[in-house]
XYZ file of C-alpha atoms in Angstrom:
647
model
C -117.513 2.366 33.071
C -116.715 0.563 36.345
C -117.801 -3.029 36.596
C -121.206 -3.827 38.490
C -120.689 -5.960 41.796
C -121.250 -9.350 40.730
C -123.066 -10.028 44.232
C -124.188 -7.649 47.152
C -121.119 -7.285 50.443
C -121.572 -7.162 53.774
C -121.756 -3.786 55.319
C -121.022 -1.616 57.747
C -121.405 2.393 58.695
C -119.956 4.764 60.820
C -121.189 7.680 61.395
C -119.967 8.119 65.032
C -117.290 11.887 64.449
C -114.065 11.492 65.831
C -111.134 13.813 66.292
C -108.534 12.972 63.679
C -105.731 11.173 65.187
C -102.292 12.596 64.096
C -100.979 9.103 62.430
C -104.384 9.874 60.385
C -103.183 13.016 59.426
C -99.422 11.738 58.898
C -101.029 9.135 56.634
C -102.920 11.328 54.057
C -99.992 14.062 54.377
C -97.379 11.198 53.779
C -99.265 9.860 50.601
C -99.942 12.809 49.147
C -96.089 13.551 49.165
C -95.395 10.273 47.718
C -97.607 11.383 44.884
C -95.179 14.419 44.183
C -92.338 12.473 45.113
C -92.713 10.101 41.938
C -93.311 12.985 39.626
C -90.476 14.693 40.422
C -88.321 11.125 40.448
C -89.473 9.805 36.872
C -89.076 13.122 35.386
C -85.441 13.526 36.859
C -84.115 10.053 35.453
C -86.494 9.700 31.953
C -86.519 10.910 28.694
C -89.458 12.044 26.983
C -90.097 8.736 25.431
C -89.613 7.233 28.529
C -86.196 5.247 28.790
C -83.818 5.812 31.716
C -81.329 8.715 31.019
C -78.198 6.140 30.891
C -75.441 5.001 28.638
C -75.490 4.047 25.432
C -74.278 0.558 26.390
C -73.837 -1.102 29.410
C -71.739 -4.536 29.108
C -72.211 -7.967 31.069
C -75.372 -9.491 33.178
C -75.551 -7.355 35.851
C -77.519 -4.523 36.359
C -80.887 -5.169 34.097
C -82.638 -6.186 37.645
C -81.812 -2.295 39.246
C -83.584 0.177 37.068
C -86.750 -2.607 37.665
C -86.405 -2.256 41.542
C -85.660 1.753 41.735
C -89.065 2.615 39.929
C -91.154 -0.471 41.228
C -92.996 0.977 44.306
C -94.803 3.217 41.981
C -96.794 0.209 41.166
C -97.212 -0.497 44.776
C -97.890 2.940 45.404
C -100.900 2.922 42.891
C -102.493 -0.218 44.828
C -102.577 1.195 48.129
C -104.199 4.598 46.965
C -101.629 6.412 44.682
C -103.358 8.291 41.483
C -104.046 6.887 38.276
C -101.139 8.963 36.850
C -98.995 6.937 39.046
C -100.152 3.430 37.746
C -99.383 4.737 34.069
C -96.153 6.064 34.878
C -94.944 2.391 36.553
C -96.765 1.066 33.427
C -94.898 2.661 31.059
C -91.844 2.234 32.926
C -91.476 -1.007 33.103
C -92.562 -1.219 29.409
C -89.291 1.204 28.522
C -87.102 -0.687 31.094
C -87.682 -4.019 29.449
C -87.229 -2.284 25.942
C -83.714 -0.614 27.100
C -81.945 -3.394 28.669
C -83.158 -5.646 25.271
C -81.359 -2.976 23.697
C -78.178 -3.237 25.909
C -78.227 -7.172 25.332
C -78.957 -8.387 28.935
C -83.121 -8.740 28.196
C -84.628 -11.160 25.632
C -88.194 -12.042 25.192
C -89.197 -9.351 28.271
C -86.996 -11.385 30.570
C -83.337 -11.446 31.467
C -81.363 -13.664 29.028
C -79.517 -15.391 32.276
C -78.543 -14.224 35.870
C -79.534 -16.005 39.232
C -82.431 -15.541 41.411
C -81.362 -13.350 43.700
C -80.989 -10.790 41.002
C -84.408 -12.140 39.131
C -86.641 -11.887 41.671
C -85.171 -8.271 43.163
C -86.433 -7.503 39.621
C -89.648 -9.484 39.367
C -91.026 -7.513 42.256
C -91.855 -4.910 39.479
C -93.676 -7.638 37.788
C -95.204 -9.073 41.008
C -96.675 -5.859 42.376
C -99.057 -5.400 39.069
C -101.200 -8.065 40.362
C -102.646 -5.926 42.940
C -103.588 -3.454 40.540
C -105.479 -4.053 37.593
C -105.201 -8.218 37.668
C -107.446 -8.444 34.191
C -104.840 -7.520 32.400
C -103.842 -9.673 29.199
C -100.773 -8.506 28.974
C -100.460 -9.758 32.451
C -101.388 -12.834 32.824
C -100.144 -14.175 29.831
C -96.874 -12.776 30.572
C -96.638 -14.016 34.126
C -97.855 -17.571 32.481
C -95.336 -17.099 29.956
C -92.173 -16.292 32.322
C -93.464 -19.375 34.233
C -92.963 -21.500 31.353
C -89.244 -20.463 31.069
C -89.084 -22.687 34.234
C -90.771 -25.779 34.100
C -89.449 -27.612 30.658
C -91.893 -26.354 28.395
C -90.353 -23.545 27.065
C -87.753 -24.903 24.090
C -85.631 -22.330 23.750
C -85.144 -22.149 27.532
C -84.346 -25.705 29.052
C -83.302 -24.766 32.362
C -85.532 -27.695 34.060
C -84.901 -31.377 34.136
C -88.998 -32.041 35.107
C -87.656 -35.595 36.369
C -85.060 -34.536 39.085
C -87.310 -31.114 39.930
C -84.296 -29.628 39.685
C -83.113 -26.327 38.199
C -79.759 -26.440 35.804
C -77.783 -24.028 36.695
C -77.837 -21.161 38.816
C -77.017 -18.458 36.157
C -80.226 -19.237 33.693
C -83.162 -17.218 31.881
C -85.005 -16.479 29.020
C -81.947 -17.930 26.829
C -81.745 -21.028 28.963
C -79.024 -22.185 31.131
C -75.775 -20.389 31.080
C -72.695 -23.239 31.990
C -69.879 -21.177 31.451
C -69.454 -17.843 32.991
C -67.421 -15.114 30.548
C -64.725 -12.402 31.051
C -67.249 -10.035 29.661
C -70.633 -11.200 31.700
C -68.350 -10.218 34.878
C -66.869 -7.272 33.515
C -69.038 -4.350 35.326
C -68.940 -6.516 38.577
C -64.685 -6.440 39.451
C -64.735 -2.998 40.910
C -67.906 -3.788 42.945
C -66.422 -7.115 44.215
C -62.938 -6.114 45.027
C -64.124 -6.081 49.096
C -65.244 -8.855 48.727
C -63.408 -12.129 50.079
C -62.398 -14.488 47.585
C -64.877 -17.056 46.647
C -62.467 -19.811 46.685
C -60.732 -20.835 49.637
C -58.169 -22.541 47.224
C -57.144 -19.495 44.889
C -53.502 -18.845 43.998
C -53.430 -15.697 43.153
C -55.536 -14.446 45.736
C -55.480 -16.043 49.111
C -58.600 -17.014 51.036
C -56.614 -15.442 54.131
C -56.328 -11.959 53.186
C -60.394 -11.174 53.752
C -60.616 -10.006 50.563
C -59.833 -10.549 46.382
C -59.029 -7.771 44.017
C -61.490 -8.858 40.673
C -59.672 -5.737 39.310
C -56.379 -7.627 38.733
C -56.728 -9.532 35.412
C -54.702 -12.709 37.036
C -57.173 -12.674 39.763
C -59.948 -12.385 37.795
C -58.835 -14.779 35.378
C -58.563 -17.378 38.012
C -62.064 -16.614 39.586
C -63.879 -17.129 35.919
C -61.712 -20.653 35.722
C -62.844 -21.889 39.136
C -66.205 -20.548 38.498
C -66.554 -22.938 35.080
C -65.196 -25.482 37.249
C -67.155 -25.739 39.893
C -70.141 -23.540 40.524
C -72.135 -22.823 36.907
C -73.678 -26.112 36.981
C -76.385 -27.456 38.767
C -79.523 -26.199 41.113
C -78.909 -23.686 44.142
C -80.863 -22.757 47.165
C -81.530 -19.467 45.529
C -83.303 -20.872 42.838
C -86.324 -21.631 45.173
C -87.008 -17.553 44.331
C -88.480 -19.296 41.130
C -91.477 -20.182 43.241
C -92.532 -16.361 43.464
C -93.094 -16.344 39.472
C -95.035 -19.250 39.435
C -97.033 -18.246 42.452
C -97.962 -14.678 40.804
C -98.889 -16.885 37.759
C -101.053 -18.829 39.696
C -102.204 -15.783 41.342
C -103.663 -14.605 38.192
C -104.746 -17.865 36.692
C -105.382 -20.414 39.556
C -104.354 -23.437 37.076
C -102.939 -26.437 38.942
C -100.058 -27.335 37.261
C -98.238 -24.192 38.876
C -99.096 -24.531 42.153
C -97.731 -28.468 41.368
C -94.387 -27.398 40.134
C -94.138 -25.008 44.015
C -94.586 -27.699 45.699
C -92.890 -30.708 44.176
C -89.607 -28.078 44.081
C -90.201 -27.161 47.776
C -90.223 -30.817 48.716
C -87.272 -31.665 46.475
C -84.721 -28.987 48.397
C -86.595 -30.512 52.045
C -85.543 -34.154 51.002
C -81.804 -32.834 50.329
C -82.172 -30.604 53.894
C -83.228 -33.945 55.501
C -80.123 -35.975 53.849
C -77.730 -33.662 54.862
C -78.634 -33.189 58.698
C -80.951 -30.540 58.087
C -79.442 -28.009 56.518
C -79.728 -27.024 53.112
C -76.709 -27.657 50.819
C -75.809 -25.120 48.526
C -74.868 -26.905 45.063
C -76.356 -29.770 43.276
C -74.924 -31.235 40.242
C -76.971 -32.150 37.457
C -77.414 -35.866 38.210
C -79.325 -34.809 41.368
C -75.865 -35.489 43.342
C -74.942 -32.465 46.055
C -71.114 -31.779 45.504
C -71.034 -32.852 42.415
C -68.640 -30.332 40.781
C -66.987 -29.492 44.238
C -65.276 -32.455 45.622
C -68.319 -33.612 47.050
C -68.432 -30.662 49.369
C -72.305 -29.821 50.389
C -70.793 -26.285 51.000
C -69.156 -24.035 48.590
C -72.268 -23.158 45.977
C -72.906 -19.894 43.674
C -74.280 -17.410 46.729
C -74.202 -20.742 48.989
C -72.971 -21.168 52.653
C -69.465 -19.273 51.903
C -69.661 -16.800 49.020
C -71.002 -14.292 49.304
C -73.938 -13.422 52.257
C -74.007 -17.055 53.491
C -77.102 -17.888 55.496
C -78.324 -14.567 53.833
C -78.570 -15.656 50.388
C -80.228 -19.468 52.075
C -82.689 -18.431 54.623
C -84.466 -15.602 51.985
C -84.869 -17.696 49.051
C -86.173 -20.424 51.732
C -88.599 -18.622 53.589
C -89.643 -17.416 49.962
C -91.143 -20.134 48.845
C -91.575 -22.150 51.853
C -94.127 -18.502 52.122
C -95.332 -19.350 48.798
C -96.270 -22.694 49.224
C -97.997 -22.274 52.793
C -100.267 -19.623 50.638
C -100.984 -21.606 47.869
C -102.019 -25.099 50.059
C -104.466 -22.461 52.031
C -102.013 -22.516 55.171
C -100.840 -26.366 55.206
C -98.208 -26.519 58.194
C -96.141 -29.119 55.950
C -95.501 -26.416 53.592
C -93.592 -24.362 56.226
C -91.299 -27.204 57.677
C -88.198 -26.401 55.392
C -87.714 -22.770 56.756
C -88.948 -24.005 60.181
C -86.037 -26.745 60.222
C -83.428 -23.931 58.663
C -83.830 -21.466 61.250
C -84.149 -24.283 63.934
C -80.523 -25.969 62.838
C -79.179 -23.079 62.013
C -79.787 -21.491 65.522
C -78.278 -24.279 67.060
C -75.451 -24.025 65.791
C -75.016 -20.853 67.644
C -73.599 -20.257 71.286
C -74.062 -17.407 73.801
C -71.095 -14.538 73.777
C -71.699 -12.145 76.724
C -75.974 -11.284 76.775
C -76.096 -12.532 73.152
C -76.732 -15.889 71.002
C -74.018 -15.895 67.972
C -74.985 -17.829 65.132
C -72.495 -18.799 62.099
C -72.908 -17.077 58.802
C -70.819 -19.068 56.776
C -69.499 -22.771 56.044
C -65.528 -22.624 55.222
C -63.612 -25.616 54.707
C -62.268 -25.224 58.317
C -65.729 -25.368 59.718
C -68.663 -22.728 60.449
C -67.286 -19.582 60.362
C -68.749 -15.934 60.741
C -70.338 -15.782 63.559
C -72.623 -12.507 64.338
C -75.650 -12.073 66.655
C -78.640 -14.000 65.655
C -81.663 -11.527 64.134
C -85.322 -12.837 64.541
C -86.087 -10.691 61.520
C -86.798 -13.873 59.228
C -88.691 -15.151 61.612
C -90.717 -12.488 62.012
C -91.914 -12.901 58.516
C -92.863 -16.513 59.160
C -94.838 -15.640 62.064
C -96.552 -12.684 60.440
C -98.099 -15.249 58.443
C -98.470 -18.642 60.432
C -99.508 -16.261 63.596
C -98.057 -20.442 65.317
C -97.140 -19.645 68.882
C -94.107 -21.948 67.812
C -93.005 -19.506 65.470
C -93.475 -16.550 67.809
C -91.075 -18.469 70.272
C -88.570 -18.935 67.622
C -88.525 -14.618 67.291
C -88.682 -14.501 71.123
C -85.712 -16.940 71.616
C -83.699 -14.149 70.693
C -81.633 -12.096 73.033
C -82.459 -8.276 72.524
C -79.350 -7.447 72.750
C -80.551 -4.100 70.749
C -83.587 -1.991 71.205
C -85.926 -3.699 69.076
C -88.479 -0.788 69.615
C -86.105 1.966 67.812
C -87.368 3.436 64.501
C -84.340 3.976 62.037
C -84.181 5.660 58.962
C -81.823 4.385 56.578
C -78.830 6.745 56.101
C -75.591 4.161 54.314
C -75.219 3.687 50.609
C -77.950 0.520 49.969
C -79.372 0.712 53.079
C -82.752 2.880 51.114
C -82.466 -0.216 48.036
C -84.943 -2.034 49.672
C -86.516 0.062 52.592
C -87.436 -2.736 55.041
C -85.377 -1.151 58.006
C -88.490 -1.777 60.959
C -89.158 -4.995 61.100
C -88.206 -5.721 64.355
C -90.279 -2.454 65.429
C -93.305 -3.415 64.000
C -93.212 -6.767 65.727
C -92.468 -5.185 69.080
C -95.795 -2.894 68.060
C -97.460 -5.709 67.371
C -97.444 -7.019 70.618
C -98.428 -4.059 72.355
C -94.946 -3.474 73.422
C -94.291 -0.333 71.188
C -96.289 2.535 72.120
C -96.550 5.405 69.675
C -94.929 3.229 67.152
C -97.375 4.602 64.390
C -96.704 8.751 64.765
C -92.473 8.149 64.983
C -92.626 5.549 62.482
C -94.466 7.978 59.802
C -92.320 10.547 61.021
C -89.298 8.516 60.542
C -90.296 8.055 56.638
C -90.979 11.426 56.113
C -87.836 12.459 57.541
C -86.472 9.951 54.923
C -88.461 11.577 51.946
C -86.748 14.781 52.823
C -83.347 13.231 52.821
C -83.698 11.552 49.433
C -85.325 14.362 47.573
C -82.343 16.410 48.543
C -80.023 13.428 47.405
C -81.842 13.710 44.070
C -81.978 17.162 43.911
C -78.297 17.423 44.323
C -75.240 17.527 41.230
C -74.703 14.124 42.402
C -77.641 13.036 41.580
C -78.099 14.332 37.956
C -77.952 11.431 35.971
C -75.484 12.942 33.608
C -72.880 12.900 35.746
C -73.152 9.480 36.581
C -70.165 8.671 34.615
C -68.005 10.248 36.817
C -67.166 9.056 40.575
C -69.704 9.768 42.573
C -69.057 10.144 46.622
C -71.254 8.786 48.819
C -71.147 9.565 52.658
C -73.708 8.196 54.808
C -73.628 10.513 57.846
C -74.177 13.476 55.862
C -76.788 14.865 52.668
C -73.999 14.055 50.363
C -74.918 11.058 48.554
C -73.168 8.125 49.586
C -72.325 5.950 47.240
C -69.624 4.863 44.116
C -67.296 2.073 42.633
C -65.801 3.643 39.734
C -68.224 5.075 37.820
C -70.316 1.925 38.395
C -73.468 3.955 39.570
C -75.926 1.306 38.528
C -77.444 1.579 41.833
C -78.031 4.590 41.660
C -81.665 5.297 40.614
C -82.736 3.118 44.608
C -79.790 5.481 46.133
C -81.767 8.664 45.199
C -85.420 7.442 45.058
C -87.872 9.319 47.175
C -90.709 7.060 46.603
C -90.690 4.339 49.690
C -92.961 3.899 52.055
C -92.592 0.989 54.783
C -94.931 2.991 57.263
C -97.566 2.833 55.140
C -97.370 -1.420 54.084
C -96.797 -1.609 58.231
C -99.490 0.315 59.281
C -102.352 -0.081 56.776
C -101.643 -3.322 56.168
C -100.995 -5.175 59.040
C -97.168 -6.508 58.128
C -94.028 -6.054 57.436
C -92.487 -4.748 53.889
C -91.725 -7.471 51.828
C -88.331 -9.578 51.657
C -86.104 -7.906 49.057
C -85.123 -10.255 46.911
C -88.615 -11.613 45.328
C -90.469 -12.315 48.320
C -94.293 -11.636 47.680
C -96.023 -9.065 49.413
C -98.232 -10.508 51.857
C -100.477 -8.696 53.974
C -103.191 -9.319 56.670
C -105.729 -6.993 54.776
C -105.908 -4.260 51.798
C -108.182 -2.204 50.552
C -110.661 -0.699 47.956
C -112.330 2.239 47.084
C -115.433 1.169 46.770
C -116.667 4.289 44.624
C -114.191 3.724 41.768
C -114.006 0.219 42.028
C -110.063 0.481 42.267
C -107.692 -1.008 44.489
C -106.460 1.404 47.611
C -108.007 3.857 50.484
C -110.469 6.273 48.831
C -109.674 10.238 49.417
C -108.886 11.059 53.027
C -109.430 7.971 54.457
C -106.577 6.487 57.157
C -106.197 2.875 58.188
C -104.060 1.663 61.250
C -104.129 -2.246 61.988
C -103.740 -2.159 65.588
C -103.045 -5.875 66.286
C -103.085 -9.166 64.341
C -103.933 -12.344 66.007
C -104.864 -15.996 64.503
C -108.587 -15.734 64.906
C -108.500 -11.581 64.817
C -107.408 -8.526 63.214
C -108.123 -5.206 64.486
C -108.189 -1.852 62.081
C -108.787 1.878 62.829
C -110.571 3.504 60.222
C -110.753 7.397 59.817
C -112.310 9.768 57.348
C -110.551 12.667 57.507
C -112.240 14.796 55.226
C -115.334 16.746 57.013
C -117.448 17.262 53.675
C -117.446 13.623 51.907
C -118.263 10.611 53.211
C -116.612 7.562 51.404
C -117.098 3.562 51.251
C -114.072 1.324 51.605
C -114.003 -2.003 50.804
C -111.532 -4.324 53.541
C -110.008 -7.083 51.690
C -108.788 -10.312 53.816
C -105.307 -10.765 53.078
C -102.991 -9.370 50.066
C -104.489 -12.156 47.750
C -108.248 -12.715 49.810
C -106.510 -15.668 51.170
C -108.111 -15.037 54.655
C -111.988 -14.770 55.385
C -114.205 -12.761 57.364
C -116.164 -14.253 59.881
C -117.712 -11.173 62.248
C -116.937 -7.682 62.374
C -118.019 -5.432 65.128
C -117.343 -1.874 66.369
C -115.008 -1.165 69.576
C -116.046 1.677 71.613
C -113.851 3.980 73.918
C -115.647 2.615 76.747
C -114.630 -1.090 76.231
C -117.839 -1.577 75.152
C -118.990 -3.380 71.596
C -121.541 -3.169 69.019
C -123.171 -6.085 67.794
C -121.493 -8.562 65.811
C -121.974 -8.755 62.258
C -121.983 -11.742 60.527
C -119.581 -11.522 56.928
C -118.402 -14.353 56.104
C -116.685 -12.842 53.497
C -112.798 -12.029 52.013
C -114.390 -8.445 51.726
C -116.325 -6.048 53.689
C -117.989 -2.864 53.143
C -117.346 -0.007 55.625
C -119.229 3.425 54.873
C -117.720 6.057 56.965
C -119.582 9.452 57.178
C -117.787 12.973 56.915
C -115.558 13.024 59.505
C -116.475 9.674 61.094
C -114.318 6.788 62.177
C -114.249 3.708 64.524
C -112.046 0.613 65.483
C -113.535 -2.304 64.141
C -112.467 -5.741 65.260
C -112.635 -8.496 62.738
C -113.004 -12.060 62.988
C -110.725 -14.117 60.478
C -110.755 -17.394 59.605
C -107.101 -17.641 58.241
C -106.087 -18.951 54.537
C -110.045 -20.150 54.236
C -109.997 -19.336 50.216
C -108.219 -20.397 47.098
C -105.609 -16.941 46.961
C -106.277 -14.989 43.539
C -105.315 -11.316 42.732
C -109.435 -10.950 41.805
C -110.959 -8.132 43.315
C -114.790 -7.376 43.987
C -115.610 -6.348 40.577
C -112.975 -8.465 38.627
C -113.515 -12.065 38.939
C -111.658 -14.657 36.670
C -114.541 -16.347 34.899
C -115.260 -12.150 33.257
C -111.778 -12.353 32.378
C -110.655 -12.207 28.395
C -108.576 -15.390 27.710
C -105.128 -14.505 27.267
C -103.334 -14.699 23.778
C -101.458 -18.218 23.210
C -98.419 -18.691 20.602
C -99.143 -20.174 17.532
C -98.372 -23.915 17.194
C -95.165 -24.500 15.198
């Protein structure tokens, strides 16, 4: 039986019938296809017993995080109003995931053995997005506590923190600790992929830094990559590694015990004092004395996914606005927590200059100098404003030339381009600001249209998984699917997944999909049903977050069903960071009911058959303590979890 309220909610009613609005309609329609959509998906790519229809081995460290991130949105799904048969299929896939890839060698102790953050948090989101929807879990807690502790020293088995310097020890590390020396046979399923690449030493022999890019496939090549590699870039913390702060925050999420939120913060301020030494910007590899360009000549440049292999600013600016995120959540909004990716995008934008209409910014740090140069994107900015809501931080998206129509809906259509479907940021903003009228109808049209192409992807030969041995062609500008290195295909599951759903984060929510490579999920509000005391929308109800302001948010709430009236319960923020301080109703006529007073992370809304309204809230911003508790699930009711014996 559902949990009793542990206290009575403020409420409201509406009773007032409306005429459904057609993004209401596009809403319920678009859900309810999602709900098909991830039938269909898990039954094309499982077994009966649930593991992935794959090969019987599968060499090296890559690939453990992609089966993680192709069936994770069914746990997101669940916790925005997806069924119960949805939760227990992510459930038990991520149980037969983690069992599978222990089997293939790259998982140990239900975490990967050793591979950088970039690749860990892509597949932590899996783990991350289970906090929204049934947070008393033991298994849980104690196994986001547990993955936690494979981080800050006190895990013996894997040392990969020196707890004096704050510093991570290398940037390939897991569950089996750091991993110093890179082998033959770790890279072996990556050459084919990073053939295109360019080399990732400027000083290689057999493969000059010149020719734009280095062919992995030729064994004296390849040899001379894993020799520089041991050299120079297996040692030591990376700017990536601040995706750590994402597993420690979810732990903290769950338990709320100091001594996480501690470790965030003292590793935040660790990478800002080496960002202030070195002019600002981040460097990208510090040896394990604490000293930056340690192992490379004393170059600040030059790190595992650093300033000039492979993304550049890419692989900086994400795992920096990560946890620079993750701190500003977990100190209740502190501004202090936010000045690293503040002073990255700042001195990184300067180091730009205008070509024609537009502002060029580098993208990568050679020897020779910056290097790379493309047009600057506000989209990381966005992110950061989304959750300051600092007219600073709005100035630093605005800054931006739009050189490009920031109001145009796309649908991804390349090979990777659906991996993490997080294609309208820019949109959204431009919505959000009342500059993107009828954003919501083509933007749920737009994902639709995107359903359609990816269920025929999956429906087609190439995407039977038993032929995934083979080449498989990939064309973006057509339904063929559009993708292959060799027989590779470990991408393949995100290639031909049906279940994403951007419109729906954007538009119920109040933000923008999360960053790809472990950045939490924040939101401005999420909801309940209040009836079956679960997390999403109850039956046939629609939400739209019509604007988002520091002191405000406003939501448009429809019940589109004409025979049941149903209670939803409006959460302040992803984690009830936020609270609510008055909510009132907005009338056609520009008139308003009276306030009520909440003062509250949650309020009750009771809409009648048929009825709907656009209620304006009042927010106090990051007022609580941020937990993944809900209105019936508290910590203090929560069982303990299970602790180790002591050896």
């Amino acid at each position: 039986m559902p949990n009793q309220p542990s206290d009575p909610r403020p409420q409201l009613s509406l009773t007032e019938a409306v005429t459904v609005p057609s993004w209401a309609i596009q809403e319920r329609e678009l859900m309810a296809r999602l709900e098909v959509a991830a039938r269909e998906f898990v039954a094309r790519y499982t077994r009966d017993d649930g593991t992935l229809i794959w090969r019987e081995e599968w060499p090296g460290m890559d690939g453990s995080d992609d089966p993680y991130e192709a069936f994770m949105y069914l746990a997101l799904f669940y916790s925005i109003g997806g069924s119960d048969e949805v939760y227990e299929m992510a459930r038990r896939l991520w149980d037969s995931i983690t069992w599978q890839w222990t089997q293939y060698g790259q998982i140990d102790r239900e975490f990967d053995r050793y591979y950088d953050w970039m690749h860990h948090g892509e597949a932590n989101l899996f783990h991350y997005f289970f906090g929204f929807t049934r947070p008393d879990s033991v298994v849980e807690r104690q196994r986001a506590r547990r993955f936690a502790g494979m981080y800050d020293g006190s895990d013996p088995i894997a040392d990969n923190y020196d707890p004096e310097l704050h510093l991570i020890k290398a940037p390939q590390a897991g569950s089996a600790g750091p991993r110093f020396v890179v082998t033959a046979e770790d890279l072996s399923t990556h050459r084919g992929v990073l053939d295109d690449y360019p080399a990732p030493f400027e000083d290689m022999v057999t493969s000059p830094y010149e020719l734009g890019t280095c062919n992995w496939s030729d064994d004296r090549v390849f040899a001379e990559v894993i020799e520089l590699m041991n050299q120079r870039t297996t040692r030591g913390d990376v700017p990536l590694n601040l995706n750590a702060t994402g597993q420690f925050t979810h732990a903290y999420l769950y338990s709320g015990e100091e001594d996480l939120k501690t470790w965030v913060l003292e590793y935040v301020a660790t990478w800002q004092a080496r960002a202030d030494a070195n002019g600002g910007l981040l460097p990208d590899n510090v040896g394990l004395s604490g000293a930056v360009g340690e192992y490379n000549d004393g170059k600040w440049w030059g790190g595992h996914y650093g300033w000039r292999w492979p993304h550049g600013w890419l692989t900086i600016i994400e795992p920096t606005l990560n946890a620079s995120l993750n701190a500003y959540l977990l100190t209740r909004g502190d501004e202090q927590a936010v000045r690293l990716v503040r002073q990255q995008i700042d001195t990184h934008f300067a180091l730009g200059h205008n070509e024609g209409d537009g502002w060029f910014v580098p993208h990568k740090r050679l020897d020779s100098g910056w290097a790379d140069y493309r047009p600057a994107n506000p989209f990381h900015a966005i992110h950061l404003w989304a959750r300051t809501m600092a007219d600073d931080d709005r100035e630093r998206v605005e800054r931006v030339p739009r050189t490009t129509d920031w109001t145009e809906v796309i649908v991804p259509r390349r090979p990777f381009s659906t991996k993490h479907f997080n294609a309208n940021t820019l949109a959204w903003y431009e919505y959000s600001q009342g500059r993107n009228p009828g954003y919501p109808d083509r933007l749920l049209a737009a994902n639709n249209e995107l359903i359609d192409q990816q269920l025929r992807r999956m429906r087609s030969s190439e995407g039977d998984p038993r032929r995934w041995g083979e080449v498989i062609h990939i064309d973006g500008h057509t339904d063929t699917v559009s993708m292959q290195t060799h027989g590779y295909a470990i991408h393949a599951w995100q290639e031909f997944c049906p279940v994403y759903f951007e419109s729906l984060i954007q538009l119920m929510w109040g933000a923008p999909m999360h960053i790809s490579h472990g950045g939490l999920q924040h939101a401005t509000v999420r909801y309940y049903d209040a009836d079956e005391q679960r997390p999403g929308l109850p039956p046939g109800v629609a939400a739209l977050v019509h604007g988002v302001s520091s002191k405000s948010t406003t939501i448009e709430l429809v019940n589109t069903e004409s025979e049941h009236g149903r209670t939803v319960v409006i959460q302040a923020g992803t984690f009830g960071e936020h609270r609510f301080t008055t909510a009132e109703i907005s009338r056609a006529d520009g008139s308003a009911s009276e306030p009520l007073s909440v003062d509250s992370e949650w309020l009750d809304v009771h809409l009648a058959p048929g009825a709907g309204a656009t209620l304006v809230i009042g927010m106090d911003r990051y007022a609580n303590d941020p937990s993944y508790q809900t209105p019936w699930s508290r910590r203090e009711n929560w069982d303990p979890v299970i602790r180790p014996r002591q050896q």
